PDB file of C-alpha atoms in Angstrom:
ATOM      1  CA  MET A   1     -49.309  47.880  12.092  1.00 54.00           C
ATOM      2  CA  ILE A   2     -48.360  45.736   8.740  1.00 64.00           C
ATOM      3  CA  ASN A   3     -45.175  46.356   8.598  1.00 77.00           C
ATOM      4  CA  GLU A   4     -44.025  44.654  12.323  1.00 89.00           C
ATOM      5  CA  TYR A   5     -42.083  41.752  12.615  1.00 92.00           C
ATOM      6  CA  TYR A   6     -40.995  40.167  15.416  1.00 93.00           C
ATOM      7  CA  ILE A   7     -38.017  37.664  15.622  1.00 94.00           C
ATOM      8  CA  LEU A   8     -36.824  34.950  18.596  1.00 92.00           C
ATOM      9  CA  ARG A   9     -33.485  35.058  19.465  1.00 90.00           C
ATOM     10  CA  ASP A  10     -31.760  33.393  22.680  1.00 88.00           C
ATOM     11  CA  ASN A  11     -35.420  32.222  23.295  1.00 89.00           C
ATOM     12  CA  GLU A  12     -36.724  35.492  23.457  1.00 91.00           C
ATOM     13  CA  LYS A  13     -39.060  38.001  21.349  1.00 92.00           C
ATOM     14  CA  HIS A  14     -37.671  40.851  19.804  1.00 91.00           C
ATOM     15  CA  GLY A  15     -39.114  43.791  17.663  1.00 88.00           C
ATOM     16  CA  PRO A  16     -41.577  45.048  16.063  1.00 91.00           C
ATOM     17  CA  TYR A  17     -38.807  45.577  13.072  1.00 91.00           C
ATOM     18  CA  SER A  18     -39.963  46.568   9.942  1.00 89.00           C
ATOM     19  CA  HIS A  19     -39.197  43.818   6.479  1.00 84.00           C
ATOM     20  CA  THR A  20     -35.880  46.315   5.841  1.00 88.00           C
ATOM     21  CA  GLU A  21     -34.353  46.208   9.205  1.00 89.00           C
ATOM     22  CA  LEU A  22     -34.966  42.505   9.359  1.00 89.00           C
ATOM     23  CA  MET A  23     -32.117  42.311   6.015  1.00 89.00           C
ATOM     24  CA  ASP A  24     -30.069  44.866   7.885  1.00 89.00           C
ATOM     25  CA  MET A  25     -30.152  42.525  11.135  1.00 89.00           C
ATOM     26  CA  GLU A  26     -29.174  39.591   8.968  1.00 88.00           C
ATOM     27  CA  VAL A  27     -31.460  37.436   9.405  1.00 90.00           C
ATOM     28  CA  ASN A  28     -30.843  33.987   9.500  1.00 87.00           C
ATOM     29  CA  ALA A  29     -32.706  31.755   6.974  1.00 86.00           C
ATOM     30  CA  THR A  30     -33.902  29.251  10.173  1.00 86.00           C
ATOM     31  CA  GLU A  31     -34.596  31.737  12.929  1.00 90.00           C
ATOM     32  CA  LEU A  32     -38.180  32.259  13.856  1.00 93.00           C
ATOM     33  CA  VAL A  33     -40.171  34.927  12.489  1.00 94.00           C
ATOM     34  CA  LEU A  34     -43.160  36.353  13.439  1.00 93.00           C
ATOM     35  CA  SER A  35     -45.319  38.204  10.353  1.00 91.00           C
ATOM     36  CA  PRO A  36     -47.684  40.993  10.872  1.00 89.00           C
ATOM     37  CA  LEU A  37     -49.444  39.089   8.326  1.00 86.00           C
ATOM     38  CA  ALA A  38     -49.520  35.404  10.107  1.00 87.00           C
ATOM     39  CA  THR A  39     -50.772  34.203  13.680  1.00 87.00           C
ATOM     40  CA  ASP A  40     -47.807  32.005  14.197  1.00 92.00           C
ATOM     41  CA  TRP A  41     -43.865  31.693  13.910  1.00 94.00           C
ATOM     42  CA  GLN A  42     -42.600  30.697  10.641  1.00 91.00           C
ATOM     43  CA  GLU A  43     -38.888  30.291   9.582  1.00 89.00           C
ATOM     44  CA  ALA A  44     -37.614  33.422   8.100  1.00 90.00           C
ATOM     45  CA  ALA A  45     -37.006  31.389   4.775  1.00 85.00           C
ATOM     46  CA  GLU A  46     -40.313  30.823   4.696  1.00 84.00           C
ATOM     47  CA  LEU A  47     -41.830  34.574   4.295  1.00 88.00           C
ATOM     48  CA  PRO A  48     -42.114  34.897   0.217  1.00 86.00           C
ATOM     49  CA  GLU A  49     -40.975  38.865   1.170  1.00 87.00           C
ATOM     50  CA  LEU A  50     -37.432  37.540   2.536  1.00 89.00           C
ATOM     51  CA  ASP A  51     -37.135  35.120  -0.564  1.00 85.00           C
ATOM     52  CA  GLU A  52     -35.321  37.914  -2.952  1.00 86.00           C
ATOM     53  CA  TYR A  53     -32.804  38.621  -0.046  1.00 89.00           C
ATOM     54  CA  PHE A  54     -31.781  35.574   0.680  1.00 89.00           C
ATOM     55  CA  LYS A  55     -31.124  34.215  -2.746  1.00 85.00           C
ATOM     56  CA  SER A  56     -29.008  37.785  -2.930  1.00 86.00           C
ATOM     57  CA  ILE A  57     -26.899  36.373  -0.406  1.00 86.00           C
ATOM     58  CA  GLY A  58     -26.701  32.814  -1.871  1.00 86.00           C
ATOM     59  CA  ILE A  59     -28.801  31.041   0.841  1.00 90.00           C
ATOM     60  CA  TYR A  60     -31.021  28.278  -1.003  1.00 91.00           C
ATOM     61  CA  VAL A  61     -33.391  26.496   1.539  1.00 89.00           C
ATOM     62  CA  PRO A  62     -34.074  22.694   0.386  1.00 92.00           C
ATOM     63  CA  THR A  63     -37.523  21.919   0.251  1.00 89.00           C
ATOM     64  CA  GLN A  64     -39.508  19.213  -1.747  1.00 91.00           C
ATOM     65  CA  GLN A  65     -40.365  21.429  -4.652  1.00 91.00           C
ATOM     66  CA  ASN A  66     -36.806  22.919  -5.131  1.00 93.00           C
ATOM     67  CA  VAL A  67     -34.258  19.945  -4.854  1.00 96.00           C
ATOM     68  CA  ALA A  68     -32.997  19.287  -7.789  1.00 97.00           C
ATOM     69  CA  ASN A  69     -34.057  15.973  -9.890  1.00 96.00           C
ATOM     70  CA  PHE A  70     -32.062  12.877 -11.193  1.00 95.00           C
ATOM     71  CA  GLY A  71     -32.189  14.390 -14.671  1.00 96.00           C
ATOM     72  CA  TRP A  72     -30.460  17.683 -14.144  1.00 96.00           C
ATOM     73  CA  ARG A  73     -27.910  16.344 -11.604  1.00 97.00           C
ATOM     74  CA  LEU A  74     -26.853  13.580 -14.225  1.00 96.00           C
ATOM     75  CA  LEU A  75     -26.530  16.331 -16.949  1.00 97.00           C
ATOM     76  CA  ALA A  76     -24.390  18.473 -14.701  1.00 97.00           C
ATOM     77  CA  PHE A  77     -21.990  15.644 -14.443  1.00 95.00           C
ATOM     78  CA  VAL A  78     -21.968  15.395 -17.796  1.00 96.00           C
ATOM     79  CA  ILE A  79     -20.602  18.350 -18.422  1.00 97.00           C
ATOM     80  CA  ASP A  80     -17.918  18.358 -15.642  1.00 96.00           C
ATOM     81  CA  TYR A  81     -16.602  14.973 -17.010  1.00 92.00           C
ATOM     82  CA  VAL A  82     -16.280  16.388 -20.448  1.00 94.00           C
ATOM     83  CA  ILE A  83     -14.839  19.288 -19.299  1.00 93.00           C
ATOM     84  CA  ILE A  84     -12.247  17.237 -16.995  1.00 92.00           C
ATOM     85  CA  THR A  85     -11.552  14.823 -19.815  1.00 90.00           C
ATOM     86  CA  ILE A  86     -10.757  17.544 -22.266  1.00 91.00           C
ATOM     87  CA  GLY A  87      -8.346  19.280 -19.376  1.00 87.00           C
ATOM     88  CA  LEU A  88      -6.689  15.835 -18.659  1.00 83.00           C
ATOM     89  CA  GLY A  89      -6.324  15.141 -22.351  1.00 83.00           C
ATOM     90  CA  VAL A  90      -4.704  18.974 -23.270  1.00 84.00           C
ATOM     91  CA  ILE A  91      -2.035  18.564 -20.034  1.00 79.00           C
ATOM     92  CA  ALA A  92      -1.141  15.044 -21.425  1.00 74.00           C
ATOM     93  CA  GLY A  93      -0.972  16.698 -25.101  1.00 78.00           C
ATOM     94  CA  ILE A  94       1.374  19.250 -23.700  1.00 80.00           C
ATOM     95  CA  PHE A  95       3.335  16.508 -21.459  1.00 72.00           C
ATOM     96  CA  VAL A  96       3.917  14.415 -24.957  1.00 71.00           C
ATOM     97  CA  ALA A  97       4.993  17.264 -27.038  1.00 75.00           C
ATOM     98  CA  THR A  98       7.065  18.875 -24.510  1.00 76.00           C
ATOM     99  CA  GLY A  99       8.905  15.264 -24.552  1.00 66.00           C
ATOM    100  CA  ARG A 100       8.162  14.932 -20.701  1.00 56.00           C
ATOM    101  CA  LEU A 101       7.055  11.484 -21.221  1.00 51.00           C
ATOM    102  CA  ALA A 102       9.970  10.148 -23.266  1.00 53.00           C
ATOM    103  CA  SER A 103      11.586   8.256 -20.182  1.00 54.00           C
ATOM    104  CA  SER A 104       7.815   6.725 -19.604  1.00 50.00           C
ATOM    105  CA  THR A 105       7.902   5.551 -23.535  1.00 48.00           C
ATOM    106  CA  ILE A 106       7.996   1.894 -24.120  1.00 47.00           C
ATOM    107  CA  SER A 107      10.163   0.648 -26.843  1.00 48.00           C
ATOM    108  CA  ASP A 108       8.882  -2.660 -27.211  1.00 50.00           C
ATOM    109  CA  ASP A 109       6.268  -3.775 -29.883  1.00 48.00           C
ATOM    110  CA  SER A 110       3.946  -5.124 -27.685  1.00 49.00           C
ATOM    111  CA  LEU A 111       2.380  -4.222 -23.898  1.00 45.00           C
ATOM    112  CA  SER A 112       2.332  -6.481 -21.675  1.00 55.00           C
ATOM    113  CA  SER A 113      -1.270  -6.806 -19.866  1.00 57.00           C
ATOM    114  CA  THR A 114       0.532  -6.102 -16.692  1.00 58.00           C
ATOM    115  CA  SER A 115       1.835  -2.641 -17.593  1.00 60.00           C
ATOM    116  CA  SER A 116      -1.744  -1.877 -19.863  1.00 66.00           C
ATOM    117  CA  ALA A 117      -3.227  -2.325 -16.266  1.00 68.00           C
ATOM    118  CA  GLU A 118      -1.232  -0.507 -14.362  1.00 71.00           C
ATOM    119  CA  GLY A 119      -1.515   2.602 -16.871  1.00 66.00           C
ATOM    120  CA  ASP A 120      -5.457   2.122 -16.320  1.00 74.00           C
ATOM    121  CA  PHE A 121      -5.444   1.825 -12.983  1.00 76.00           C
ATOM    122  CA  LEU A 122      -3.263   5.038 -12.385  1.00 79.00           C
ATOM    123  CA  PHE A 123      -5.163   7.266 -15.052  1.00 77.00           C
ATOM    124  CA  ARG A 124      -8.617   5.992 -13.243  1.00 80.00           C
ATOM    125  CA  LEU A 125      -7.023   7.368 -10.012  1.00 84.00           C
ATOM    126  CA  ILE A 126      -5.932  10.298 -11.448  1.00 86.00           C
ATOM    127  CA  PHE A 127      -9.462  11.009 -13.243  1.00 86.00           C
ATOM    128  CA  LEU A 128     -11.034  10.862  -9.426  1.00 88.00           C
ATOM    129  CA  LEU A 129      -8.520  12.573  -7.222  1.00 91.00           C
ATOM    130  CA  ILE A 130      -8.934  15.441  -9.982  1.00 92.00           C
ATOM    131  CA  LEU A 131     -13.005  15.019 -10.135  1.00 91.00           C
ATOM    132  CA  ILE A 132     -13.129  14.641  -5.945  1.00 94.00           C
ATOM    133  CA  SER A 133     -10.660  17.852  -5.975  1.00 95.00           C
ATOM    134  CA  TYR A 134     -12.527  19.955  -8.472  1.00 95.00           C
ATOM    135  CA  ASN A 135     -15.981  19.797  -6.939  1.00 96.00           C
ATOM    136  CA  SER A 136     -14.925  20.079  -3.631  1.00 96.00           C
ATOM    137  CA  ALA A 137     -13.218  23.727  -4.554  1.00 96.00           C
ATOM    138  CA  PHE A 138     -16.311  25.013  -6.425  1.00 97.00           C
ATOM    139  CA  GLU A 139     -18.784  23.563  -4.157  1.00 97.00           C
ATOM    140  CA  ALA A 140     -17.040  25.710  -1.504  1.00 96.00           C
ATOM    141  CA  THR A 141     -17.028  29.139  -3.514  1.00 95.00           C
ATOM    142  CA  LYS A 142     -19.509  31.846  -4.589  1.00 92.00           C
ATOM    143  CA  MET A 143     -20.855  29.795  -7.471  1.00 94.00           C
ATOM    144  CA  GLN A 144     -21.652  26.549  -4.677  1.00 96.00           C
ATOM    145  CA  GLY A 145     -21.077  23.865  -7.076  1.00 96.00           C
ATOM    146  CA  SER A 146     -18.931  22.911 -10.168  1.00 97.00           C
ATOM    147  CA  ILE A 147     -19.081  24.524 -13.388  1.00 97.00           C
ATOM    148  CA  GLY A 148     -20.984  21.956 -15.204  1.00 97.00           C
ATOM    149  CA  LYS A 149     -24.243  22.881 -11.780  1.00 97.00           C
ATOM    150  CA  PHE A 150     -23.344  26.507 -12.936  1.00 96.00           C
ATOM    151  CA  ILE A 151     -24.672  25.577 -16.396  1.00 97.00           C
ATOM    152  CA  CYS A 152     -27.461  23.742 -14.907  1.00 97.00           C
ATOM    153  CA  ARG A 153     -28.725  26.918 -11.832  1.00 96.00           C
ATOM    154  CA  LEU A 154     -27.692  24.022  -9.631  1.00 97.00           C
ATOM    155  CA  VAL A 155     -26.210  24.530  -6.041  1.00 97.00           C
ATOM    156  CA  VAL A 156     -25.235  22.778  -3.391  1.00 97.00           C
ATOM    157  CA  VAL A 157     -26.159  23.763   0.365  1.00 96.00           C
ATOM    158  CA  ASN A 158     -26.696  22.231   3.665  1.00 95.00           C
ATOM    159  CA  ALA A 159     -29.719  21.928   5.651  1.00 91.00           C
ATOM    160  CA  ASN A 160     -29.628  25.567   6.131  1.00 89.00           C
ATOM    161  CA  GLY A 161     -29.551  26.686   2.938  1.00 92.00           C
ATOM    162  CA  GLU A 162     -25.624  28.371   3.049  1.00 91.00           C
ATOM    163  CA  ARG A 163     -22.700  27.342   0.956  1.00 93.00           C
ATOM    164  CA  LEU A 164     -20.891  24.657   2.188  1.00 95.00           C
ATOM    165  CA  SER A 165     -17.312  24.659   3.898  1.00 95.00           C
ATOM    166  CA  PHE A 166     -14.210  23.008   2.294  1.00 96.00           C
ATOM    167  CA  GLY A 167     -14.056  20.628   5.024  1.00 96.00           C
ATOM    168  CA  THR A 168     -18.047  19.817   4.185  1.00 97.00           C
ATOM    169  CA  SER A 169     -17.547  19.732   0.459  1.00 97.00           C
ATOM    170  CA  LEU A 170     -14.467  17.836   0.980  1.00 97.00           C
ATOM    171  CA  SER A 171     -16.010  15.409   2.678  1.00 96.00           C
ATOM    172  CA  ARG A 172     -19.264  14.923   0.752  1.00 97.00           C
ATOM    173  CA  ASN A 173     -17.116  14.318  -2.541  1.00 96.00           C
ATOM    174  CA  LEU A 174     -15.237  11.522  -0.518  1.00 96.00           C
ATOM    175  CA  PHE A 175     -18.368   9.983   0.029  1.00 95.00           C
ATOM    176  CA  LYS A 176     -19.131   9.575  -3.253  1.00 94.00           C
ATOM    177  CA  ILE A 177     -16.738   6.714  -3.724  1.00 92.00           C
ATOM    178  CA  LEU A 178     -19.187   5.111  -1.368  1.00 91.00           C
ATOM    179  CA  SER A 179     -21.881   5.985  -3.351  1.00 93.00           C
ATOM    180  CA  SER A 180     -20.217   4.340  -6.668  1.00 91.00           C
ATOM    181  CA  PHE A 181     -20.371   0.997  -4.555  1.00 89.00           C
ATOM    182  CA  PHE A 182     -22.491  -1.575  -6.172  1.00 85.00           C
ATOM    183  CA  PHE A 183     -23.287  -0.358  -9.668  1.00 87.00           C
ATOM    184  CA  CYS A 184     -23.453   3.036  -8.159  1.00 90.00           C
ATOM    185  CA  ILE A 185     -26.574   2.424  -5.993  1.00 94.00           C
ATOM    186  CA  GLY A 186     -25.346   5.291  -3.851  1.00 95.00           C
ATOM    187  CA  TYR A 187     -26.103   7.650  -6.828  1.00 95.00           C
ATOM    188  CA  PHE A 188     -29.711   5.993  -7.930  1.00 94.00           C
ATOM    189  CA  ALA A 189     -30.768   6.154  -3.437  1.00 95.00           C
ATOM    190  CA  MET A 190     -31.764   9.731  -5.085  1.00 95.00           C
ATOM    191  CA  LEU A 191     -35.046   8.312  -6.537  1.00 95.00           C
ATOM    192  CA  TRP A 192     -36.571   7.098  -3.376  1.00 95.00           C
ATOM    193  CA  SER A 193     -35.178   9.732  -1.407  1.00 95.00           C
ATOM    194  CA  PRO A 194     -37.815  12.445  -0.183  1.00 95.00           C
ATOM    195  CA  MET A 195     -35.592  15.391  -0.826  1.00 96.00           C
ATOM    196  CA  LYS A 196     -33.660  13.597  -3.792  1.00 96.00           C
ATOM    197  CA  GLN A 197     -30.526  13.299  -1.733  1.00 97.00           C
ATOM    198  CA  CYS A 198     -27.737  10.397  -3.109  1.00 97.00           C
ATOM    199  CA  TRP A 199     -25.614   8.276  -0.327  1.00 96.00           C
ATOM    200  CA  HIS A 200     -23.264  11.116   0.048  1.00 97.00           C
ATOM    201  CA  ASP A 201     -25.543  13.960   0.273  1.00 97.00           C
ATOM    202  CA  GLN A 202     -27.314  11.801   3.196  1.00 96.00           C
ATOM    203  CA  ARG A 203     -24.494  11.269   4.834  1.00 96.00           C
ATOM    204  CA  ALA A 204     -22.540  15.110   4.360  1.00 96.00           C
ATOM    205  CA  LYS A 205     -26.118  16.417   5.335  1.00 96.00           C
ATOM    206  CA  THR A 206     -26.249  18.163   2.023  1.00 97.00           C
ATOM    207  CA  TYR A 207     -28.895  18.612  -0.947  1.00 97.00           C
ATOM    208  CA  VAL A 208     -28.468  20.223  -4.259  1.00 98.00           C
ATOM    209  CA  VAL A 209     -31.060  22.549  -5.221  1.00 97.00           C
ATOM    210  CA  LYS A 210     -32.099  24.200  -8.484  1.00 96.00           C
ATOM    211  CA  LYS A 211     -32.142  27.809  -8.680  1.00 91.00           C
ATOM    212  CA  PRO A 212     -34.994  29.966  -9.753  1.00 82.00           C
ATOM    213  CA  LYS A 213     -35.159  31.709 -12.534  1.00 77.00           C
TER     214      LYS A 213
END
């Protein structure tokens, strides 16, 4: 019959099931399914009739057709950079207004190069920690990505197209430090990667996918 599907679980063939029954069983995107319209087993995510189901539960299996390109990822980063910079500026302004920075105010007319360098290093460190925390937290939520990625309709997923755990998300963002070395060559690595993965994506086994409209 046209509505008979079989699924391979524990190396055993189960079925037949209807299209609706497969969804009720919460079929995994990578599970092998035999469609009534096919002669060979396929991963469930490859079946067009299950496409909307997987999208509804936040699963976007990465393929060479849907992984995000350099332009979209750069735009999302710029948006996040602006958001975090504005946020830090507002917080710093509040501290100044309430006098909490009074103790660190320098009374000398001239600012030594040493203190200036220390201040610059501290700002960069704080910004980096906030950026890592910001991305790690958002990627582990139902948004599956930062605010910038959400605006650009991008999601970060694992090899099965599933949402990242916080641990995986955190390791991915920590690996971005590695991608930043040698003039950020780890980021540009996506330009010659078949699945458009930066070094930190490759290390964490993650992908950035463009959601369909």
